[in-house]
Short mmCIF file of C-alpha atoms and ligand atoms in Angstrom, two decimals:
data_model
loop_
_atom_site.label_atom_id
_atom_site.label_comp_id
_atom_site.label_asym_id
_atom_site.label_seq_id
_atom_site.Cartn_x
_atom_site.Cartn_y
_atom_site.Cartn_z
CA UNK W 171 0.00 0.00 0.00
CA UNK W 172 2.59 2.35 0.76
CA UNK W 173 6.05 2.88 -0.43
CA UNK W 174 5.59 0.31 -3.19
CA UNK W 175 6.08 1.57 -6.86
CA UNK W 176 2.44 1.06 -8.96
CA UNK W 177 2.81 -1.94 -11.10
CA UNK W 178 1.70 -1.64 -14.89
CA UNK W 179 -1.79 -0.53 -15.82
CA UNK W 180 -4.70 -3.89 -15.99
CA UNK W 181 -7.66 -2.00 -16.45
CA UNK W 182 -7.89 1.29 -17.92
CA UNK W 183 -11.28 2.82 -18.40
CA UNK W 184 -11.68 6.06 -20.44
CA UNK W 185 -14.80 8.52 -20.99
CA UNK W 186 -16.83 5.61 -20.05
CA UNK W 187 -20.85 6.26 -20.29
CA UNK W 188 -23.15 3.59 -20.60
CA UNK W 189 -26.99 4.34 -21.68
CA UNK W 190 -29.68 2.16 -21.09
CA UNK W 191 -32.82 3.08 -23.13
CA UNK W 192 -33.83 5.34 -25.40
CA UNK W 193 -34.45 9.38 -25.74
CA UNK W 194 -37.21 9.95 -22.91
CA UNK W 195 -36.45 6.77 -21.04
CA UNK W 196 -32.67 7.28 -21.57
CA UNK W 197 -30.86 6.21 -18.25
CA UNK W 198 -27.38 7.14 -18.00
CA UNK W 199 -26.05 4.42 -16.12
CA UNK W 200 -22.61 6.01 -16.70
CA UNK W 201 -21.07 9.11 -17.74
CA UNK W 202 -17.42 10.32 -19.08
CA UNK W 203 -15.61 7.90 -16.25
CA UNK W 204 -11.70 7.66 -16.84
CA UNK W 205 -10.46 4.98 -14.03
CA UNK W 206 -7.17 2.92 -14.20
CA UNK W 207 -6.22 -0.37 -11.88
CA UNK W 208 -2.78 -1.17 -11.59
CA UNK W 209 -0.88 -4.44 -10.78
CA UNK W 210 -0.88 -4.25 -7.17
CA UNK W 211 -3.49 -1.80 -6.65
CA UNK W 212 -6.76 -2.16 -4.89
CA UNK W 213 -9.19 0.68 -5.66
CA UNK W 214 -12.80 0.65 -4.18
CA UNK W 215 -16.07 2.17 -5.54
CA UNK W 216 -18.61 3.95 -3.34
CA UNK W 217 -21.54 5.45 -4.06
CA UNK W 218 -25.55 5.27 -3.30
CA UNK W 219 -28.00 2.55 -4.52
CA UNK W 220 -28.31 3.42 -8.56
CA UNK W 221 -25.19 5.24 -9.16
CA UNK W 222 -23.72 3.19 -11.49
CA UNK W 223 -21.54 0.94 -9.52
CA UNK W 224 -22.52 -2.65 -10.67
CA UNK W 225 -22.95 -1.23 -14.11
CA UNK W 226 -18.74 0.23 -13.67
CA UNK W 227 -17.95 -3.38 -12.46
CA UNK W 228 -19.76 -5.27 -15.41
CA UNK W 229 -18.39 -3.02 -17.87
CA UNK W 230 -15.21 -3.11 -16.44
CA UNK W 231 -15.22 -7.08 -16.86
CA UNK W 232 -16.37 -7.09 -20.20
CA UNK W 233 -20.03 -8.83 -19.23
CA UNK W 234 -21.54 -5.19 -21.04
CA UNK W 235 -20.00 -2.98 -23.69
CA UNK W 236 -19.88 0.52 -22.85
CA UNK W 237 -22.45 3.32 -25.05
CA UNK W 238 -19.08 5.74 -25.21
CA UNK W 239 -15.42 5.48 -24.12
CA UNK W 240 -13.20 2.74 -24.12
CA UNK W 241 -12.28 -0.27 -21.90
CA UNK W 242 -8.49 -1.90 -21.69
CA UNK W 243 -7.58 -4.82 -19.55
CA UNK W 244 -4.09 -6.03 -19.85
CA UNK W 245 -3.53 -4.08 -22.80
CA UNK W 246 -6.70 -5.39 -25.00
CA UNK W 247 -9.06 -2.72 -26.11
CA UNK W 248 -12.38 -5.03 -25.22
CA UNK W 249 -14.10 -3.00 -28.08
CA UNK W 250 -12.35 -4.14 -30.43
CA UNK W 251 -11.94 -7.82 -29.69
CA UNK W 252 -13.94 -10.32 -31.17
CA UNK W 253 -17.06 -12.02 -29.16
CA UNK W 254 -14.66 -14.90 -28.94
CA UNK W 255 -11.76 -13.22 -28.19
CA UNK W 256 -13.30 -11.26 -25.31
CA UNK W 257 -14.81 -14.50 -23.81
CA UNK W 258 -11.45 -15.70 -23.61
CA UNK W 259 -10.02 -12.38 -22.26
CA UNK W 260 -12.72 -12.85 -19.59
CA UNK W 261 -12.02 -16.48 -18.63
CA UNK W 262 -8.08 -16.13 -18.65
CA UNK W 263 -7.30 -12.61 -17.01
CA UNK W 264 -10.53 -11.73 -14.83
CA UNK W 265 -12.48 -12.54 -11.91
CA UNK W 266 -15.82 -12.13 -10.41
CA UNK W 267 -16.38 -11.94 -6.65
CA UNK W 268 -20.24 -11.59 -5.88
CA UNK W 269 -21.74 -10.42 -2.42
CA UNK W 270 -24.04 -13.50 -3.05
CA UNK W 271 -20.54 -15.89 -3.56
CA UNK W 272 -22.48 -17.54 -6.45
CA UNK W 273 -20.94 -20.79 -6.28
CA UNK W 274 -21.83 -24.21 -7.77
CA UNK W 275 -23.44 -25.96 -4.92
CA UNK W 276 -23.44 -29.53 -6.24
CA UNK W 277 -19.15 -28.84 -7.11
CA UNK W 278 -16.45 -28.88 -4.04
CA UNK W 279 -14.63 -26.15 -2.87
CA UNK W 280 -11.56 -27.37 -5.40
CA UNK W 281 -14.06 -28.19 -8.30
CA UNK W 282 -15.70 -24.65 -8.08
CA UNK W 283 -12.43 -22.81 -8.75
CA UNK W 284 -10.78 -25.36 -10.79
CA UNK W 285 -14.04 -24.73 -13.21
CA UNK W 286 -13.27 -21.39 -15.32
CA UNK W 287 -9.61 -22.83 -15.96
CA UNK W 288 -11.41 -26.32 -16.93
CA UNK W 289 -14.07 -24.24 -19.29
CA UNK W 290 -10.79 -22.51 -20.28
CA UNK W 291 -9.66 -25.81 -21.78
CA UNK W 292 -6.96 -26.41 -18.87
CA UNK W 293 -6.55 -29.97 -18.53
CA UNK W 294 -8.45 -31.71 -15.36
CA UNK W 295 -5.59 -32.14 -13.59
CA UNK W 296 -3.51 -29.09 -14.20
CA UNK W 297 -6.85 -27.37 -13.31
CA UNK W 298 -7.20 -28.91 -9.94
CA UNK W 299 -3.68 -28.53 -8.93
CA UNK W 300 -4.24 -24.41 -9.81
CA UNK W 301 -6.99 -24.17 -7.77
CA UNK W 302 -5.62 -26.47 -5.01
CA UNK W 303 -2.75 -23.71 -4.95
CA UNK W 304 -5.52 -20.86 -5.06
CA UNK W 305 -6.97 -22.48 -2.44
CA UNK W 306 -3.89 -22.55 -0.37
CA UNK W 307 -3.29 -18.71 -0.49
CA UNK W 308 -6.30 -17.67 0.61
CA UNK W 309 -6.15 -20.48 3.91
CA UNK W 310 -8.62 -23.21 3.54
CA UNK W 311 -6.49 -25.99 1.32
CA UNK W 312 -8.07 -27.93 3.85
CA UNK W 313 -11.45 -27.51 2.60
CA UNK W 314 -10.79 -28.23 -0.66
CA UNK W 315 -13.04 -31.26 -0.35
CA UNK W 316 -16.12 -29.77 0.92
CA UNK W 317 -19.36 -28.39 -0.70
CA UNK W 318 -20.67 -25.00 -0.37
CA UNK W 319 -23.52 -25.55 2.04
CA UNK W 320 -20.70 -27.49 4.49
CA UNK W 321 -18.11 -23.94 4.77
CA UNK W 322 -19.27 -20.69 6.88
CA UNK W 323 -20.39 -17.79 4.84
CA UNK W 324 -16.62 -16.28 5.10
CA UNK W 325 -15.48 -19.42 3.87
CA UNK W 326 -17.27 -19.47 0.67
CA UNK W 327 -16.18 -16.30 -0.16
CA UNK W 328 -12.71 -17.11 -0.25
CA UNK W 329 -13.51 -20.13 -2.35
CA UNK W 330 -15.19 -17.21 -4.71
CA UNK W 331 -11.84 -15.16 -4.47
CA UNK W 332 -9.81 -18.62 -4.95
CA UNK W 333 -12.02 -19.13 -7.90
CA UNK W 334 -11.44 -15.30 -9.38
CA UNK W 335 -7.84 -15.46 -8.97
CA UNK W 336 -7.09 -18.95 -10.15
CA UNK W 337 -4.48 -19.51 -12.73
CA UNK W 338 -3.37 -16.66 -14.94
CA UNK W 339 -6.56 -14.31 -13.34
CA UNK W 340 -4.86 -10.97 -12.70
CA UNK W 341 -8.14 -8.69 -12.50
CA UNK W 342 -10.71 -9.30 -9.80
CA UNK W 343 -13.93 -7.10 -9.70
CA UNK W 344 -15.67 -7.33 -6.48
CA UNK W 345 -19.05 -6.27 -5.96
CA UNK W 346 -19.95 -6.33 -2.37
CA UNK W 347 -18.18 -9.38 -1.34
CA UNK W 348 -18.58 -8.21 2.33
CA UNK W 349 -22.24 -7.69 1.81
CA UNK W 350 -23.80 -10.95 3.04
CA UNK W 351 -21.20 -11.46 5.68
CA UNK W 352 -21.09 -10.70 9.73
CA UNK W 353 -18.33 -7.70 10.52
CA UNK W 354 -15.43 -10.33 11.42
CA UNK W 355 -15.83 -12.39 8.37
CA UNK W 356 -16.13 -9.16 5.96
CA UNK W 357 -12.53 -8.26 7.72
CA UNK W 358 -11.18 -11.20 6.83
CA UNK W 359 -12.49 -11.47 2.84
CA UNK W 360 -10.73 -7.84 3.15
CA UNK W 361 -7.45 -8.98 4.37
CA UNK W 362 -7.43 -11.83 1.99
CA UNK W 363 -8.26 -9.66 -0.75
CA UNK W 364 -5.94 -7.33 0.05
CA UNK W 365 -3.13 -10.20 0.41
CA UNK W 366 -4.02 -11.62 -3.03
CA UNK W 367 -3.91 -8.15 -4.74
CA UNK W 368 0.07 -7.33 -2.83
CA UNK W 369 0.72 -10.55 -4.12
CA UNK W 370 0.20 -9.61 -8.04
CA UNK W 371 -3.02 -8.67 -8.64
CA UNK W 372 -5.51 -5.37 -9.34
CA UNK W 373 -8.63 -5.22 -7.63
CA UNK W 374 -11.62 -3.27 -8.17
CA UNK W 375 -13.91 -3.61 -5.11
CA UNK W 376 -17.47 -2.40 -4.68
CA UNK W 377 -18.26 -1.25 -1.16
CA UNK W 378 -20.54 1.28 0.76
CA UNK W 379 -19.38 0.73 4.11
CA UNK W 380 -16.06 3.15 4.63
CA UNK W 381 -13.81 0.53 6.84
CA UNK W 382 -13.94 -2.05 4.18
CA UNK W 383 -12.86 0.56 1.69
CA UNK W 384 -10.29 1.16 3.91
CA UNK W 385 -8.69 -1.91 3.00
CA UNK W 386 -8.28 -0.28 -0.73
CA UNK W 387 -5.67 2.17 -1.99
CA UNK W 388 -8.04 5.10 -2.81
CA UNK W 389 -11.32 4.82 -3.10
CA UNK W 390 -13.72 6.54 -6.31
CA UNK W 391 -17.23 7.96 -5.58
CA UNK W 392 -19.42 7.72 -8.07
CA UNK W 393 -22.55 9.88 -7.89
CA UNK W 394 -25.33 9.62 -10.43
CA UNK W 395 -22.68 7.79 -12.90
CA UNK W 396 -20.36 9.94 -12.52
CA UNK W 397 -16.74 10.06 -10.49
CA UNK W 398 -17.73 12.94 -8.15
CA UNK W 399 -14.29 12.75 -6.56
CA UNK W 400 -11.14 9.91 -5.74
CA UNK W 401 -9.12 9.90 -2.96
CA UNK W 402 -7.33 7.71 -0.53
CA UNK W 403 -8.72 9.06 2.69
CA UNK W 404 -11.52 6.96 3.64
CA UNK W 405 -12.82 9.72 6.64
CA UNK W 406 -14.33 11.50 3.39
CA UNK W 407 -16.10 8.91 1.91
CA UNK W 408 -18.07 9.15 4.81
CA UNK W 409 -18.81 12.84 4.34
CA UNK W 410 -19.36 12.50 0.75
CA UNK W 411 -22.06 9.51 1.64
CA UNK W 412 -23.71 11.69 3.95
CA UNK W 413 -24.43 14.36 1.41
CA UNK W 414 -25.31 11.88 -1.40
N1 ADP I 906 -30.44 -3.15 -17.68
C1 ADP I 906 -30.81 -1.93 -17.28
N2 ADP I 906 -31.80 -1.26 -17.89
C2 ADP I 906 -32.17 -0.02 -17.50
N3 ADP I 906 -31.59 0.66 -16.49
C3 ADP I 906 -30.59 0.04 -15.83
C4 ADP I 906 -30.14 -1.28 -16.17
N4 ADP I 906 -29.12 -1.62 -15.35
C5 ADP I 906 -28.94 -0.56 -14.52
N5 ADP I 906 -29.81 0.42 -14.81
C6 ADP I 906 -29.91 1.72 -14.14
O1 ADP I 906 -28.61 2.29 -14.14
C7 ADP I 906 -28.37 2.97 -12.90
C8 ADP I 906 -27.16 2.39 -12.21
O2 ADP I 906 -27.45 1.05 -11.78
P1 ADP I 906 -26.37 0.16 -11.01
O3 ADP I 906 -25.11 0.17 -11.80
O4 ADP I 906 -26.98 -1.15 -10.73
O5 ADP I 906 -26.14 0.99 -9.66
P2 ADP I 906 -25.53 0.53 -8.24
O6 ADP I 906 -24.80 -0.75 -8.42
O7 ADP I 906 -24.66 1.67 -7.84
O8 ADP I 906 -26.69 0.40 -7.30
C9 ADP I 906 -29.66 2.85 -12.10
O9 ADP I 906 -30.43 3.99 -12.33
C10 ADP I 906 -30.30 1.63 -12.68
O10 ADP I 906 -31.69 1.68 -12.51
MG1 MG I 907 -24.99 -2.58 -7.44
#
């Protein structure tokens, strides 16, 4: 967090707008948003319900194109890929952390993360020992043998992170992956997250309680789709919040 030189850029976002609907029902989801991650860096997004945050994160991942602007991760202009070719951008260099974990409940712990690198055409094996290793970093190896409904709610959500940063995965986008949890656990997704990202990785992190964004570098507010202000001081997220 401090001291450390910024690593190169993974997701560069610029003059980003995104419009759903048309003339009188036109709903600016976004507007004019310039945002880079880098290696290393863990930036988080506040903001009220219905400012654009989820719509930032999906765009950001590729899951929806942008109306204006353009979107880089690891040096691919997503625009400009093929359907294909973003697909496999998607699968190989990001990950998704939900507040609702989203996991397969009928896979294990190991088969849930060792799926995107499986769909990614990874062999079986290869797969399992990546997300074995994933597993490992963020503590519960262990559980690798366990279904969802047998692990705490903290637990599955570092089988989601495992799962978002397995393999090659550089980018994770997480939107409110404390959300669902108790105070301690959403401390500890934090710390792991934050651990994972020091470790080599960006992280874009969707939060609207101030002590989780904390946790990030700086922190971007995003009022009515658009960056109202960024900063690293989380005391003014706070004061922003109150105002918004
Ligand atoms: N598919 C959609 N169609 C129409 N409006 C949408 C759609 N998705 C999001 N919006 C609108 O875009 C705005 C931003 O939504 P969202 O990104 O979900 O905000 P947040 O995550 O900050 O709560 C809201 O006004 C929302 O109603
Ligand atoms: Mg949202």
């Amino acid at each position: 967090m401090s001291g450390r030189e910024p690593g190169p850029v993974l997701l560069s976002m610029r003059g980003v707008g995104r419009v759903h609907g048309h003339d009188e029902a036109a709903v600016h989801a976004l507007r004019d948003v310039d945002l880079d991650v880098r290696l290393g860096e863990l930036v988080a997004v506040m903001g009220a319900s219905g400012s654009g945050k989820s719509t930032l994160l999906t765009i950001a991942g590729g899951l929806d194109s942008p109306t204006a602007g353009t979107v880089t991760v690891a040096g691919d202009d997503l625009g400009s890929l093929s359907t294909k070719a973003r697909a496999r951008l998607r699968r190989r260099s990001i990950g998704y952390v939900f507040q609702d974990f989203n996991l397969v409940p009928a896979l294990t712990a190991i088969e849930n993360v060792a799926l995107p690198r499986e769909l990614d055409g990874v062999a079986a094996r290869r797969a399992r020992a990546e997300a074995l290793e994933a597993l490992a970093e963020v503590g519960i190896a262990e559980l690798a043998r366990r279904f969802p409904d047998e692990l705490s709610g903290g637990q599955r959500q570092r089988v989601a992170i495992a799962r978002a940063l397995v393999g090659p995965r550089r980018l994770v986008l997480a939107d409110e992956p404390t959300g669902a949890l108790d105070s301690v656990s959403g401390e500890e997704v934090m710390r792991i997250l934050r651990a994972r990202v020091d470790a080599g990785a960006g992280g874009l992190l969707v939060t609207h309680e101030a002590r989780f964004a904390a946790w990030a570098d700086r922190t971007v507010f995003l009022r009515d789709g658009v960056v109202v202000d960024s900063t690293g001081a989380p005391s003014r997220a706070e004061h922003l919040l109150a105002g918004a």
